[in-house]
Amino acid sequence: MIVTMIVVCEVGFWVLLAAGLGARYLLRMPRLGAALLLCEPLLEVLLLVVSAIDLRNGAEPSWRHGLAAIYIGYTVGHGHRTVKWLDGHAAHRFGGGPPPPKPPRHGMARARHEAQIWLGTLVAGAVASALLLAAVWYVGDAGDTSKLEASIGGVWRAVGIHGLIALSYAVWPKKAPAGDPEAGRERSSALPARDPEHVPDLLVRHPRKDEEQV
C-alpha cells in the first residue's frame, strides 16, 4: 500500500507539473497554472497521512515507511529546484522568455553550485529524519522500530556522501579547458581592478601608439 502511494505521488507530481506549466504558458492562464503547481505539496501530505493511518492500523514498521519519509524529504529539499528549472525551460520554449542560464561547469562557481544542491539534500535529510523520529515515537513500544531507525542512519550516510562529493569541487576545482569562454571569464574576474593596465584588451581598450603621438 505504501509503495503504491509513493508511485501515485510521483506520477501525480509530474502530472500536476505538466498541467501547471501547460496552463501557464500554453493556455495563457497563469493563475490556474500557479494553483495547479501549489497543489504539489498536497501529494506529500496525502502520503504522510496514509503512512500514519497504516501504522495506526497495526502495520509493522518497515523499510516502506522509511522510503515514504525519504521521498517526502527529497521532495521538500529538491522539489522546488526541479519546478523552477522546468519552469524556466517552459518559459523559454513556450512563453518567449530568455533561455535559462546553464549551471557553471568549472572553477569555484561550479563548487558553489554543487554546495547549493547539497543544501537541498541536507534539508531533505533533516525532514526525512524528523518524520522517521516521529514515526518511532508514534509506534513506541508497540512494534519493532529498528528498521525506521536504520533508515535514519541511511539518510545521513547519503547526505554525508553527497557532501563529500560537493566538497571535492571546492578542494579540487575543475579547470576550464583552453579556449572555453568560461575560462576567459574566470581569468578576467580574478584580475585586480587597481591595475587596469594588466587587464586584457578585450576588457579595456588601450590607445594605439599613433593615437598617443597625436
CSV table of C-alpha atoms in Angstrom, one decimal, residues 21-193:
chain,number,residue,atom,x,y,z
A,21,LEU,CA,3.1,24.7,-16.9
A,22,GLY,CA,0.8,23.9,-19.7
A,23,ALA,CA,-1.9,26.1,-18.2
A,24,ARG,CA,0.6,28.9,-17.6
A,25,TYR,CA,2.3,29.0,-21.0
A,26,LEU,CA,0.1,27.2,-23.5
A,27,LEU,CA,-3.4,28.3,-22.3
A,28,ARG,CA,-2.1,31.6,-21.0
A,29,MET,CA,-3.8,31.1,-17.7
A,30,PRO,CA,-1.1,31.9,-15.1
A,31,ARG,CA,-3.5,31.8,-12.1
A,32,LEU,CA,-4.7,28.4,-13.0
A,33,GLY,CA,-1.1,27.2,-13.6
A,34,ALA,CA,0.0,28.6,-10.2
A,35,ALA,CA,-2.9,26.9,-8.5
A,36,LEU,CA,-2.0,23.6,-10.0
A,37,LEU,CA,1.6,23.9,-9.0
A,38,LEU,CA,0.6,24.9,-5.5
A,39,CYS,CA,-1.3,21.5,-5.3
A,40,GLU,CA,2.1,19.7,-5.4
A,41,PRO,CA,2.6,19.7,-1.6
A,42,LEU,CA,-0.8,18.1,-1.1
A,43,LEU,CA,0.6,14.9,-2.5
A,44,GLU,CA,3.2,14.7,0.3
A,45,VAL,CA,0.6,15.5,2.9
A,46,LEU,CA,-1.5,12.6,1.5
A,47,LEU,CA,1.4,10.2,1.6
A,48,LEU,CA,2.1,11.3,5.2
A,49,VAL,CA,-1.5,10.7,6.2
A,50,VAL,CA,-1.6,7.3,4.6
A,51,SER,CA,1.6,6.2,6.3
A,52,ALA,CA,0.3,7.4,9.7
A,53,ILE,CA,-3.0,5.5,9.1
A,54,ASP,CA,-1.1,2.4,8.1
A,55,LEU,CA,0.9,2.5,11.3
A,56,ARG,CA,-2.1,3.2,13.4
A,57,ASN,CA,-3.9,0.2,12.0
A,58,GLY,CA,-1.2,-2.0,13.3
A,59,ALA,CA,1.2,-2.4,10.4
A,60,GLU,CA,4.7,-3.4,11.3
A,61,PRO,CA,7.1,-0.5,10.7
A,62,SER,CA,9.2,-1.5,7.7
A,63,TRP,CA,11.5,-0.1,5.0
A,64,ARG,CA,8.4,1.0,3.1
A,65,HIS,CA,7.6,3.6,5.8
A,66,GLY,CA,11.2,4.7,5.7
A,67,LEU,CA,11.0,5.1,2.0
A,68,ALA,CA,7.9,7.2,2.3
A,69,ALA,CA,9.7,9.6,4.7
A,70,ILE,CA,12.7,9.8,2.4
A,71,TYR,CA,10.5,10.5,-0.6
A,72,ILE,CA,8.8,13.3,1.3
A,73,GLY,CA,12.1,14.7,2.4
A,74,TYR,CA,13.6,14.6,-1.1
A,75,THR,CA,10.6,16.4,-2.5
A,76,VAL,CA,10.8,19.1,0.2
A,77,GLY,CA,14.6,19.5,-0.4
A,78,HIS,CA,14.7,19.3,-4.2
A,79,GLY,CA,11.2,19.7,-5.5
A,80,HIS,CA,11.3,23.5,-5.7
A,81,ARG,CA,14.5,23.5,-7.6
A,82,THR,CA,13.1,21.0,-10.1
A,83,VAL,CA,10.0,23.0,-10.6
A,84,LYS,CA,12.0,26.2,-11.1
A,85,TRP,CA,14.3,24.6,-13.6
A,86,LEU,CA,11.4,23.2,-15.7
A,87,ASP,CA,9.5,26.5,-15.4
A,88,GLY,CA,12.5,28.3,-16.9
A,89,HIS,CA,12.7,26.0,-19.8
A,90,ALA,CA,8.9,26.1,-20.4
A,91,ALA,CA,9.0,29.9,-20.3
A,92,HIS,CA,11.8,30.0,-22.9
A,93,ARG,CA,10.2,27.3,-25.1
A,94,PHE,CA,6.5,28.4,-25.0
A,95,GLY,CA,6.4,31.8,-23.4
A,96,GLY,CA,9.0,33.7,-25.4
A,97,GLY,CA,11.3,34.2,-22.4
A,98,PRO,CA,15.1,34.2,-22.4
A,99,PRO,CA,16.9,30.9,-22.3
A,100,PRO,CA,17.6,29.7,-18.8
A,101,PRO,CA,21.2,30.1,-17.7
A,102,LYS,CA,23.3,27.0,-17.7
A,103,PRO,CA,24.9,25.9,-14.5
A,104,PRO,CA,28.6,26.6,-14.2
A,105,ARG,CA,30.9,23.8,-15.1
A,106,HIS,CA,34.3,24.9,-13.8
A,107,GLY,CA,36.1,26.6,-11.0
A,108,MET,CA,34.7,27.9,-7.8
A,109,ALA,CA,31.4,28.8,-9.5
A,110,ARG,CA,30.8,25.1,-10.0
A,111,ALA,CA,31.7,24.4,-6.4
A,112,ARG,CA,29.2,27.0,-5.2
A,113,HIS,CA,26.5,25.4,-7.4
A,114,GLU,CA,27.2,22.0,-6.1
A,115,ALA,CA,27.1,23.3,-2.5
A,116,GLN,CA,23.6,24.8,-3.1
A,117,ILE,CA,22.4,21.4,-4.4
A,118,TRP,CA,23.9,19.7,-1.3
A,119,LEU,CA,22.0,22.2,0.9
A,120,GLY,CA,18.8,20.8,-0.6
A,121,THR,CA,20.0,17.3,0.2
A,122,LEU,CA,20.7,18.5,3.8
A,123,VAL,CA,17.1,19.8,4.1
A,124,ALA,CA,15.8,16.6,2.7
A,125,GLY,CA,17.8,14.6,5.2
A,126,ALA,CA,16.5,16.8,8.1
A,127,VAL,CA,12.9,16.5,7.0
A,128,ALA,CA,13.1,12.7,6.5
A,129,SER,CA,14.8,12.2,9.8
A,130,ALA,CA,12.1,14.3,11.6
A,131,LEU,CA,9.4,12.2,10.0
A,132,LEU,CA,11.1,8.9,10.9
A,133,LEU,CA,11.7,10.0,14.5
A,134,ALA,CA,8.0,11.0,14.7
A,135,ALA,CA,7.1,7.5,13.4
A,136,VAL,CA,9.4,5.9,16.0
A,137,TRP,CA,7.7,7.9,18.8
A,138,TYR,CA,4.3,7.2,17.4
A,139,VAL,CA,4.9,3.4,17.3
A,140,GLY,CA,6.6,3.4,20.7
A,141,ASP,CA,6.9,0.0,22.4
A,142,ALA,CA,4.0,-1.4,20.4
A,143,GLY,CA,6.3,-2.5,17.5
A,144,ASP,CA,9.8,-3.0,16.3
A,145,THR,CA,11.2,0.3,15.1
A,146,SER,CA,14.7,-0.9,14.3
A,147,LYS,CA,14.1,-0.5,10.5
A,148,LEU,CA,12.9,3.0,10.9
A,149,GLU,CA,16.0,3.8,13.0
A,150,ALA,CA,18.2,2.1,10.4
A,151,SER,CA,16.6,4.4,7.7
A,152,ILE,CA,17.7,7.4,9.6
A,153,GLY,CA,21.3,6.2,9.5
A,154,GLY,CA,21.0,5.5,5.8
A,155,VAL,CA,19.7,9.0,5.2
A,156,TRP,CA,22.6,10.7,6.9
A,157,ARG,CA,25.1,8.4,5.2
A,158,ALA,CA,23.7,9.6,1.9
A,159,VAL,CA,23.8,13.2,3.0
A,160,GLY,CA,27.5,12.8,4.0
A,161,ILE,CA,28.5,11.1,0.8
A,162,HIS,CA,26.8,13.9,-1.2
A,163,GLY,CA,28.5,16.5,0.9
A,164,LEU,CA,32.0,14.9,0.3
A,165,ILE,CA,31.3,14.9,-3.5
A,166,ALA,CA,30.2,18.6,-3.3
A,167,LEU,CA,33.3,19.5,-1.2
A,168,SER,CA,35.6,17.8,-3.8
A,169,TYR,CA,34.6,20.6,-6.3
A,170,ALA,CA,36.0,23.2,-3.9
A,171,VAL,CA,39.1,21.3,-2.9
A,172,TRP,CA,39.9,20.2,-6.4
A,173,PRO,CA,38.1,22.8,-8.6
A,174,LYS,CA,37.6,21.6,-12.2
A,175,LYS,CA,39.6,23.8,-14.6
A,176,ALA,CA,38.0,25.0,-17.8
A,177,PRO,CA,39.8,23.7,-21.0
A,178,ALA,CA,41.8,26.2,-23.0
A,179,GLY,CA,39.6,28.2,-25.4
A,180,ASP,CA,36.5,27.7,-23.3
A,181,PRO,CA,34.7,31.1,-22.8
A,182,GLU,CA,34.2,30.3,-19.2
A,183,ALA,CA,37.9,30.1,-18.7
A,184,GLY,CA,38.3,33.6,-20.0
A,185,ARG,CA,35.6,34.9,-17.6
A,186,GLU,CA,37.3,33.3,-14.7
A,187,ARG,CA,40.7,34.7,-15.6
A,188,SER,CA,39.3,38.2,-16.1
A,189,SER,CA,37.3,38.2,-12.9
A,190,ALA,CA,40.4,37.4,-10.9
A,191,LEU,CA,42.4,40.5,-12.1
A,192,PRO,CA,42.8,43.3,-9.7
A,193,ALA,CA,40.8,46.4,-10.6
